[in-house]
Amino acid sequence: MATLPNQQEKLSLDTFLRGLWEENPVFVMLLGMCPVLAVTNSTMNAIAMGLATTFVLVASSTLISLIRKLIPKQVRIASYIVIIASFVTVVDYVIQAISLDLYNALGAFIQLIVANCVILGRAEAYASKQRLHTTFINSLGMGAGFTLALLALGTVREVLGNGTLLGLQVMPTNFEPWVVMILPPGGFFVLGAWLLLFAYVRRRRELRLLEQEGASGAA
Amino acid sequence: MQHESLSFIFLNAAVVNNFVLALFLGICPFLGVSSKKETAWNMGLATMFVMLVSSVSAYGINLLLTELDLMFLRLICYIAVIASAVQLVEMFIKKFSPTLLRSLGIFLPLITTNCAILGLALFQTAKEYDFLQSVVYALGAGVGFTLALMLMAGLREKLELADVPAVSQGAAMSLMLAGLLSLAFMGFAGLGGSHG
């Protein structure tokens, strides 16, 4: 973690960007995997889920940061959960009002945002210690990173499993869809493949750094 | 859906729509505590216990809230009950086996944010199960969760000795394994029972 406990972070671009790449909640911290795997069988679902989670994350982190000095330390987790659950209830009713189709497609996973560890993790590790504006920006970045990860899975799974993107045909008509991709195993495989890719990139970079150090050490 | 027989509900929750491998609930502990068979077994039991307690409580709460016409409070009440149930289990384990408490570590309090448990409470409400059906459903889900955890732990213990490329070690490998397991569990789909 880049932030030390009890140290107020200064607002910078990094506050936002960290959530996207360096501390991406899904690809790096491996948090909140359940919705990532469950609702990414189409791009539309992935976007909706990402936005809903981002809203709950930002709203609850901001509120928690605002009242962080009022919450007694012993009951903080319970308080966080209640705050998060309230916002999730709001989102649940809003999505139901906007689009019933979407509501049925996402199913119980809207209400299960409560149990998404990204949100509770952020509340405990960041919002409970940092000032309001940095918390707002940081949680926005984390939400964006989460949405990005959902999109990365959703697009791959929809294109390979159904031949479409957002409902539009993108693959040639003679393309045989890989049905397994939109079924449960596909979620595990695609996420595994992404993690593999990231691990490979990170390893390459580390090796290059080592080489450079070796070269400068020899010179 | 009131007419489903108890054995059907049990089998459906345990294998056909396995909570971990088919419905993607409780992935965090599934990946986090599945490196040793013994820990996985204990985690499975603890989760099953919390599932039973919260399923029974959720049934009561749902009756009460329907009576009072306060359905919008359901989610908040469920999560509060689950959090208390987890606290109960933690106190129980602390008293009887401090070693177990250490080996489960952070994942014990995190049962609260295990979506399998909240999911169970929500599903049983959505399916309008009666009391006995709810209990059997919780039992089935718990057995299914333990089964998935044990299978995964067994595979990962074997994998320790295998020579895999360094870059694919860790989370990526576990996910691939989970994908294969999930593929195998899809074979049970022929037993009947739709998604959800």
Coordinates of C-alpha atoms in Angstrom, one line a residue:
Chain A
M1 CA 0.0 0.0 0.0
A2 CA 1.3 3.4 -0.9
T3 CA -0.4 5.2 1.9
L4 CA 0.8 4.9 5.4
P5 CA -1.8 4.7 8.2
N6 CA -2.7 8.0 9.8
Q7 CA -1.0 10.0 7.2
Q8 CA -3.1 12.4 5.1
E9 CA -2.5 11.9 1.5
K10 CA -2.0 14.9 -0.7
L11 CA -4.3 15.2 -3.7
S12 CA -2.5 14.4 -6.9
L13 CA -3.2 12.7 -10.2
D14 CA -1.9 9.5 -8.8
T15 CA -4.7 9.4 -6.3
F16 CA -7.0 8.8 -9.2
L17 CA -4.8 6.8 -11.5
R18 CA -3.7 4.3 -8.8
G19 CA -7.1 2.6 -8.9
L20 CA -6.9 2.1 -12.6
W21 CA -3.6 0.3 -12.9
E22 CA -1.2 0.0 -10.0
E23 CA -3.7 -1.0 -7.4
N24 CA -6.5 -2.2 -9.7
P25 CA -9.0 -3.8 -7.4
V26 CA -9.6 -6.8 -9.6
F27 CA -6.3 -7.6 -11.5
V28 CA -3.9 -6.6 -8.8
M29 CA -5.7 -6.9 -5.4
L30 CA -8.0 -9.8 -6.5
L31 CA -11.0 -8.3 -4.6
G32 CA -14.6 -8.4 -5.5
M33 CA -14.3 -11.4 -7.8
C34 CA -17.8 -12.7 -7.6
P35 CA -19.6 -10.0 -9.6
V36 CA -16.6 -9.8 -11.9
L37 CA -17.1 -13.4 -12.9
A38 CA -20.9 -13.7 -12.6
V39 CA -22.3 -10.7 -14.6
T40 CA -19.7 -10.3 -17.4
N41 CA -21.3 -12.6 -19.9
S42 CA -22.4 -9.6 -21.8
T43 CA -20.8 -6.1 -22.2
M44 CA -24.0 -4.3 -21.2
N45 CA -24.3 -6.2 -17.9
A46 CA -20.6 -5.4 -17.2
I47 CA -21.1 -1.7 -17.8
A48 CA -24.2 -1.6 -15.6
M49 CA -22.6 -3.5 -12.8
G50 CA -19.5 -1.4 -13.0
L51 CA -21.5 1.9 -12.8
A52 CA -23.7 0.6 -9.9
T53 CA -20.6 -0.5 -8.0
T54 CA -18.8 2.7 -8.6
F55 CA -21.8 4.7 -7.4
V56 CA -22.0 2.7 -4.1
L57 CA -18.2 2.8 -3.7
V58 CA -18.0 6.6 -4.2
A59 CA -21.1 7.4 -2.1
S60 CA -20.3 5.2 0.8
S61 CA -16.6 6.1 0.9
T62 CA -17.4 9.8 0.9
L63 CA -20.0 9.5 3.6
I64 CA -17.6 7.4 5.7
S65 CA -14.8 9.8 5.3
L66 CA -17.2 12.6 6.3
I67 CA -18.2 11.0 9.6
R68 CA -15.0 9.1 10.2
K69 CA -14.4 10.9 13.5
L70 CA -17.9 10.2 14.8
I71 CA -17.7 6.4 14.3
P72 CA -16.4 4.6 17.4
K73 CA -13.6 2.2 16.5
Q74 CA -15.2 -0.9 18.0
V75 CA -18.3 -0.8 15.8
R76 CA -16.8 0.6 12.7
I77 CA -17.2 -2.4 10.5
A78 CA -20.9 -2.7 11.4
S79 CA -21.4 1.0 10.7
Y80 CA -19.7 0.7 7.3
I81 CA -21.8 -2.3 6.4
V82 CA -25.0 -0.5 7.3
I83 CA -24.0 2.6 5.3
I84 CA -23.1 0.4 2.3
A85 CA -26.3 -1.6 2.5
S86 CA -28.4 1.6 2.5
F87 CA -26.7 2.8 -0.7
V88 CA -27.1 -0.6 -2.3
T89 CA -30.8 -0.5 -1.5
V90 CA -31.0 2.8 -3.3
V91 CA -29.2 1.5 -6.4
D92 CA -31.4 -1.6 -6.3
Y93 CA -34.6 0.4 -6.5
V94 CA -33.2 2.9 -9.1
I95 CA -32.2 0.1 -11.5
Q96 CA -35.5 -1.5 -11.0
A97 CA -37.2 1.8 -12.0
I98 CA -34.9 2.5 -15.0
S99 CA -34.8 -0.9 -16.7
L100 CA -36.6 -4.1 -15.6
D101 CA -34.8 -6.1 -18.2
L102 CA -31.4 -5.1 -16.8
Y103 CA -32.6 -5.7 -13.3
N104 CA -33.6 -9.3 -14.2
A105 CA -30.4 -9.9 -16.1
L106 CA -28.2 -8.8 -13.1
G107 CA -30.4 -10.7 -10.7
A108 CA -29.3 -11.0 -7.1
F109 CA -26.0 -9.5 -7.9
I110 CA -27.2 -5.9 -7.5
Q111 CA -28.0 -6.6 -3.9
L112 CA -24.8 -8.6 -3.5
I113 CA -22.8 -5.4 -4.0
V114 CA -23.1 -5.2 -0.2
A115 CA -20.8 -8.2 0.0
N116 CA -18.3 -6.8 -2.5
C117 CA -15.0 -6.7 -0.6
V118 CA -13.7 -3.8 -2.7
I119 CA -16.1 -1.5 -1.1
L120 CA -15.6 -2.6 2.5
G121 CA -11.8 -2.8 1.8
R122 CA -11.7 0.8 0.6
A123 CA -13.8 2.0 3.6
E124 CA -11.4 0.3 6.1
A125 CA -8.1 1.0 4.3
Y126 CA -8.7 4.4 2.9
A127 CA -11.9 6.3 3.7
S128 CA -11.7 5.9 7.4
K129 CA -8.3 7.7 7.5
Q130 CA -8.2 10.2 4.7
R131 CA -9.8 13.6 4.1
L132 CA -13.0 14.1 2.1
H133 CA -11.7 15.2 -1.3
T134 CA -8.9 12.7 -1.6
T135 CA -11.3 9.9 -0.6
F136 CA -13.7 11.1 -3.3
I137 CA -11.1 11.1 -6.0
N138 CA -9.5 7.8 -4.9
S139 CA -12.8 5.9 -4.8
L140 CA -13.7 7.3 -8.2
G141 CA -10.4 5.9 -9.5
M142 CA -11.1 2.5 -7.8
G143 CA -14.6 2.4 -9.3
A144 CA -13.2 3.2 -12.7
G145 CA -10.6 0.5 -12.3
F146 CA -13.3 -2.0 -11.3
T147 CA -15.5 -1.0 -14.3
L148 CA -12.5 -1.3 -16.6
A149 CA -11.8 -4.9 -15.3
L150 CA -15.5 -5.8 -15.8
L151 CA -15.4 -4.4 -19.3
A152 CA -12.2 -6.3 -20.1
L153 CA -13.9 -9.5 -19.2
G154 CA -17.3 -8.6 -20.6
T155 CA -16.1 -7.7 -24.1
V156 CA -13.9 -10.8 -24.5
R157 CA -16.7 -13.1 -23.3
E158 CA -19.4 -11.5 -25.4
V159 CA -17.4 -11.4 -28.6
L160 CA -16.1 -15.0 -28.3
G161 CA -19.2 -16.5 -26.8
N162 CA -21.9 -14.8 -28.8
G163 CA -20.1 -13.1 -31.7
T164 CA -21.6 -9.8 -30.7
L165 CA -20.5 -6.6 -29.0
L166 CA -23.2 -4.7 -27.1
G167 CA -25.8 -6.7 -29.1
L168 CA -24.2 -5.8 -32.5
Q169 CA -22.8 -8.6 -34.7
V170 CA -19.0 -8.1 -34.9
M171 CA -17.8 -11.5 -35.9
P172 CA -18.3 -12.9 -39.4
T173 CA -21.6 -14.9 -39.7
N174 CA -19.8 -18.2 -40.2
F175 CA -18.1 -17.8 -36.9
E176 CA -19.0 -20.6 -34.6
P177 CA -19.6 -19.0 -31.1
W178 CA -17.6 -20.5 -28.3
V179 CA -20.6 -21.1 -26.1
V180 CA -18.4 -22.1 -23.1
M181 CA -17.3 -18.5 -22.9
I182 CA -20.7 -17.2 -21.7
L183 CA -21.2 -20.2 -19.4
P184 CA -19.6 -20.2 -15.9
P185 CA -16.3 -21.9 -16.9
G186 CA -15.6 -19.2 -19.4
G187 CA -15.5 -16.5 -16.7
F188 CA -12.8 -18.4 -14.9
F189 CA -10.8 -19.0 -18.0
V190 CA -10.9 -15.4 -19.3
L191 CA -10.0 -13.9 -15.9
G192 CA -7.2 -16.4 -15.6
A193 CA -5.9 -15.4 -19.1
W194 CA -6.0 -11.7 -18.2
L195 CA -4.1 -12.4 -15.0
L196 CA -1.6 -14.4 -16.9
L197 CA -1.1 -11.6 -19.3
F198 CA -0.6 -9.1 -16.5
A199 CA 1.8 -11.4 -14.7
Y200 CA 3.8 -11.8 -17.9
V201 CA 4.0 -8.0 -18.5
R202 CA 5.1 -7.3 -14.9
R203 CA 7.7 -10.0 -15.1
R204 CA 9.1 -8.7 -18.4
R205 CA 9.4 -5.2 -16.8
E206 CA 11.1 -6.6 -13.7
L207 CA 13.6 -8.5 -15.8
R208 CA 14.4 -5.4 -17.9
L209 CA 14.9 -3.4 -14.7
L210 CA 17.3 -6.0 -13.4
E211 CA 19.2 -6.0 -16.7
Q212 CA 19.6 -2.3 -16.6
E213 CA 20.8 -2.4 -13.0
G214 CA 23.3 -5.1 -13.9
A215 CA 24.5 -3.0 -16.9
S216 CA 25.0 0.1 -14.8
G217 CA 26.6 -1.9 -12.0
A218 CA 29.2 -3.3 -14.5
A219 CA 29.9 0.1 -15.9
Chain B
M1 CA -41.9 -23.2 -6.4
Q2 CA -43.3 -24.5 -3.2
H3 CA -43.7 -28.0 -4.6
E4 CA -39.9 -28.8 -4.9
S5 CA -39.0 -31.9 -2.9
L6 CA -36.4 -31.6 -0.2
S7 CA -33.9 -34.0 -1.9
F8 CA -34.2 -32.0 -5.1
I9 CA -33.4 -28.7 -3.3
F10 CA -30.5 -30.3 -1.6
L11 CA -29.0 -31.8 -4.8
N12 CA -29.7 -28.6 -6.7
A13 CA -27.8 -26.4 -4.2
A14 CA -25.0 -28.8 -3.7
V15 CA -24.0 -29.9 -7.2
V16 CA -26.2 -28.8 -10.1
N17 CA -26.1 -25.1 -9.2
N18 CA -23.1 -25.3 -7.0
F19 CA -22.7 -21.9 -5.3
V20 CA -19.1 -21.5 -6.1
L21 CA -18.6 -23.1 -9.5
A22 CA -21.9 -22.4 -11.2
L23 CA -23.2 -19.2 -9.5
F24 CA -19.9 -17.6 -8.7
L25 CA -20.7 -16.9 -5.1
G26 CA -18.0 -16.9 -2.5
I27 CA -15.0 -16.8 -4.8
C28 CA -12.8 -14.9 -2.4
P29 CA -12.5 -17.6 0.3
F30 CA -12.5 -20.2 -2.5
L31 CA -9.3 -18.7 -3.9
G32 CA -7.9 -17.6 -0.6
V33 CA -8.2 -20.5 1.8
S34 CA -7.9 -23.4 -0.6
S35 CA -4.2 -24.1 -0.4
K36 CA -4.4 -26.7 2.3
K37 CA -7.0 -29.5 2.6
E38 CA -7.4 -29.2 6.4
T39 CA -7.9 -25.4 6.4
A40 CA -10.3 -25.8 3.5
W41 CA -12.3 -28.4 5.5
N42 CA -12.6 -26.2 8.6
M43 CA -13.5 -23.1 6.5
G44 CA -16.2 -25.1 4.8
L45 CA -17.6 -26.2 8.1
A46 CA -17.6 -22.7 9.5
T47 CA -19.3 -21.3 6.4
M48 CA -21.9 -24.1 6.5
F49 CA -22.7 -23.2 10.1
V50 CA -23.0 -19.5 9.4
M51 CA -25.2 -20.4 6.4
L52 CA -27.6 -22.5 8.6
V53 CA -27.8 -19.8 11.2
S54 CA -28.4 -16.9 8.7
S55 CA -30.8 -19.0 6.7
V56 CA -33.0 -19.6 9.7
S57 CA -32.8 -16.0 10.8
A58 CA -33.4 -14.7 7.3
Y59 CA -36.6 -16.7 7.2
G60 CA -37.8 -15.1 10.4
I61 CA -36.8 -11.6 9.4
N62 CA -38.6 -12.0 6.1
L63 CA -41.8 -13.0 7.8
L64 CA -41.5 -10.1 10.2
L65 CA -40.7 -7.5 7.6
T66 CA -43.5 -8.7 5.3
E67 CA -45.9 -8.4 8.2
L68 CA -44.7 -4.8 8.9
D69 CA -44.5 -3.9 5.2
L70 CA -40.9 -2.8 5.5
M71 CA -39.4 -4.8 2.6
F72 CA -36.9 -2.1 1.8
L73 CA -35.1 -2.8 5.0
R74 CA -34.5 -6.5 4.1
L75 CA -31.0 -6.2 2.8
I76 CA -29.8 -4.2 5.8
C77 CA -31.4 -6.6 8.3
Y78 CA -29.9 -9.7 6.5
I79 CA -26.4 -8.3 6.5
A80 CA -26.6 -7.3 10.2
V81 CA -27.8 -10.8 11.1
I82 CA -25.0 -12.4 9.1
A83 CA -22.4 -10.2 10.7
S84 CA -23.7 -11.2 14.2
A85 CA -23.7 -14.9 13.2
V86 CA -20.0 -14.6 12.1
Q87 CA -19.1 -13.0 15.4
L88 CA -20.8 -15.9 17.2
V89 CA -18.8 -18.5 15.2
E90 CA -15.6 -16.5 15.9
M91 CA -16.2 -16.5 19.6
F92 CA -17.0 -20.3 19.5
I93 CA -13.8 -21.1 17.6
K94 CA -11.7 -18.9 19.8
K95 CA -12.9 -20.8 22.8
F96 CA -12.5 -24.3 21.4
S97 CA -9.5 -24.1 19.0
P98 CA -7.2 -21.1 19.0
T99 CA -5.0 -23.0 16.4
L100 CA -7.9 -23.2 14.0
L101 CA -8.6 -19.5 14.6
R102 CA -5.0 -18.7 13.5
S103 CA -5.1 -20.9 10.4
L104 CA -8.3 -19.3 9.2
G105 CA -6.9 -15.9 9.9
I106 CA -8.5 -12.9 8.2
F107 CA -10.9 -15.1 6.3
L108 CA -13.0 -15.8 9.3
P109 CA -14.3 -12.3 9.9
L110 CA -14.5 -12.0 6.1
I111 CA -17.2 -14.6 6.0
T112 CA -19.4 -11.6 6.6
T113 CA -18.6 -10.4 3.1
N114 CA -18.9 -13.9 1.6
C115 CA -21.5 -13.3 -0.9
A116 CA -22.5 -17.0 -0.8
I117 CA -24.2 -16.4 2.5
L118 CA -26.0 -13.2 1.6
G119 CA -26.8 -14.8 -1.7
L120 CA -28.3 -17.8 0.0
A121 CA -30.6 -15.6 2.1
L122 CA -31.7 -13.6 -0.9
F123 CA -32.3 -16.7 -3.1
Q124 CA -34.4 -18.5 -0.5
T125 CA -36.5 -15.4 -0.2
A126 CA -36.9 -15.0 -3.9
K127 CA -37.9 -18.7 -4.3
E128 CA -40.4 -18.4 -1.4
Y129 CA -39.1 -21.5 0.4
D130 CA -40.8 -22.5 3.6
F131 CA -38.9 -23.2 6.8
L132 CA -37.8 -26.8 6.2
Q133 CA -37.0 -26.1 2.6
S134 CA -34.8 -23.1 3.6
V135 CA -32.8 -25.2 6.1
V136 CA -32.3 -27.9 3.5
Y137 CA -31.3 -25.3 0.9
A138 CA -28.7 -23.9 3.4
L139 CA -27.4 -27.3 4.1
G140 CA -27.0 -28.1 0.4
A141 CA -25.3 -24.8 -0.3
G142 CA -22.9 -25.5 2.6
V143 CA -22.1 -29.0 1.4
G144 CA -21.6 -27.7 -2.1
F145 CA -19.3 -24.9 -0.9
T146 CA -17.2 -27.4 1.2
L147 CA -17.1 -29.8 -1.7
A148 CA -15.8 -27.1 -4.1
L149 CA -13.3 -25.9 -1.5
M150 CA -12.0 -29.4 -0.8
L151 CA -11.7 -30.3 -4.5
M152 CA -9.8 -27.2 -5.1
A153 CA -7.5 -27.7 -2.1
G154 CA -6.7 -31.2 -3.2
L155 CA -5.8 -30.1 -6.7
R156 CA -3.7 -27.3 -5.5
E157 CA -1.8 -29.5 -3.1
K158 CA -0.9 -31.7 -6.1
L159 CA 0.0 -28.7 -8.2
E160 CA 2.6 -27.7 -5.6
L161 CA 4.7 -30.6 -6.9
A162 CA 4.1 -29.9 -10.6
D163 CA 6.4 -27.9 -12.7
V164 CA 4.4 -25.0 -14.1
P165 CA 5.8 -22.0 -15.9
A166 CA 6.8 -19.4 -13.3
V167 CA 4.7 -16.7 -14.8
S168 CA 1.5 -18.7 -14.4
Q169 CA 2.0 -19.5 -10.7
G170 CA -0.5 -18.2 -8.2
A171 CA -3.8 -16.7 -9.0
A172 CA -3.8 -17.3 -12.7
M173 CA -3.2 -21.0 -12.2
S174 CA -5.9 -21.3 -9.5
L175 CA -8.4 -19.6 -11.9
M176 CA -7.6 -22.0 -14.7
L177 CA -8.1 -24.9 -12.3
A178 CA -11.4 -23.4 -11.1
G179 CA -12.5 -23.2 -14.8
L180 CA -11.8 -26.9 -15.3
L181 CA -13.7 -27.8 -12.1
S182 CA -16.5 -25.6 -13.2
L183 CA -16.5 -27.3 -16.6
A184 CA -16.7 -30.7 -14.8
F185 CA -19.6 -29.5 -12.7
M186 CA -21.5 -28.5 -15.8
G187 CA -21.9 -32.2 -16.4
F188 CA -24.4 -32.3 -13.5
A189 CA -26.7 -29.8 -15.4
G190 CA -28.4 -32.8 -16.9
L191 CA -29.8 -33.7 -13.5
G192 CA -32.4 -30.9 -14.0
G193 CA -33.0 -27.6 -12.3
S194 CA -32.6 -24.3 -14.0
H195 CA -30.2 -21.5 -13.1
G196 CA -30.8 -19.4 -10.0

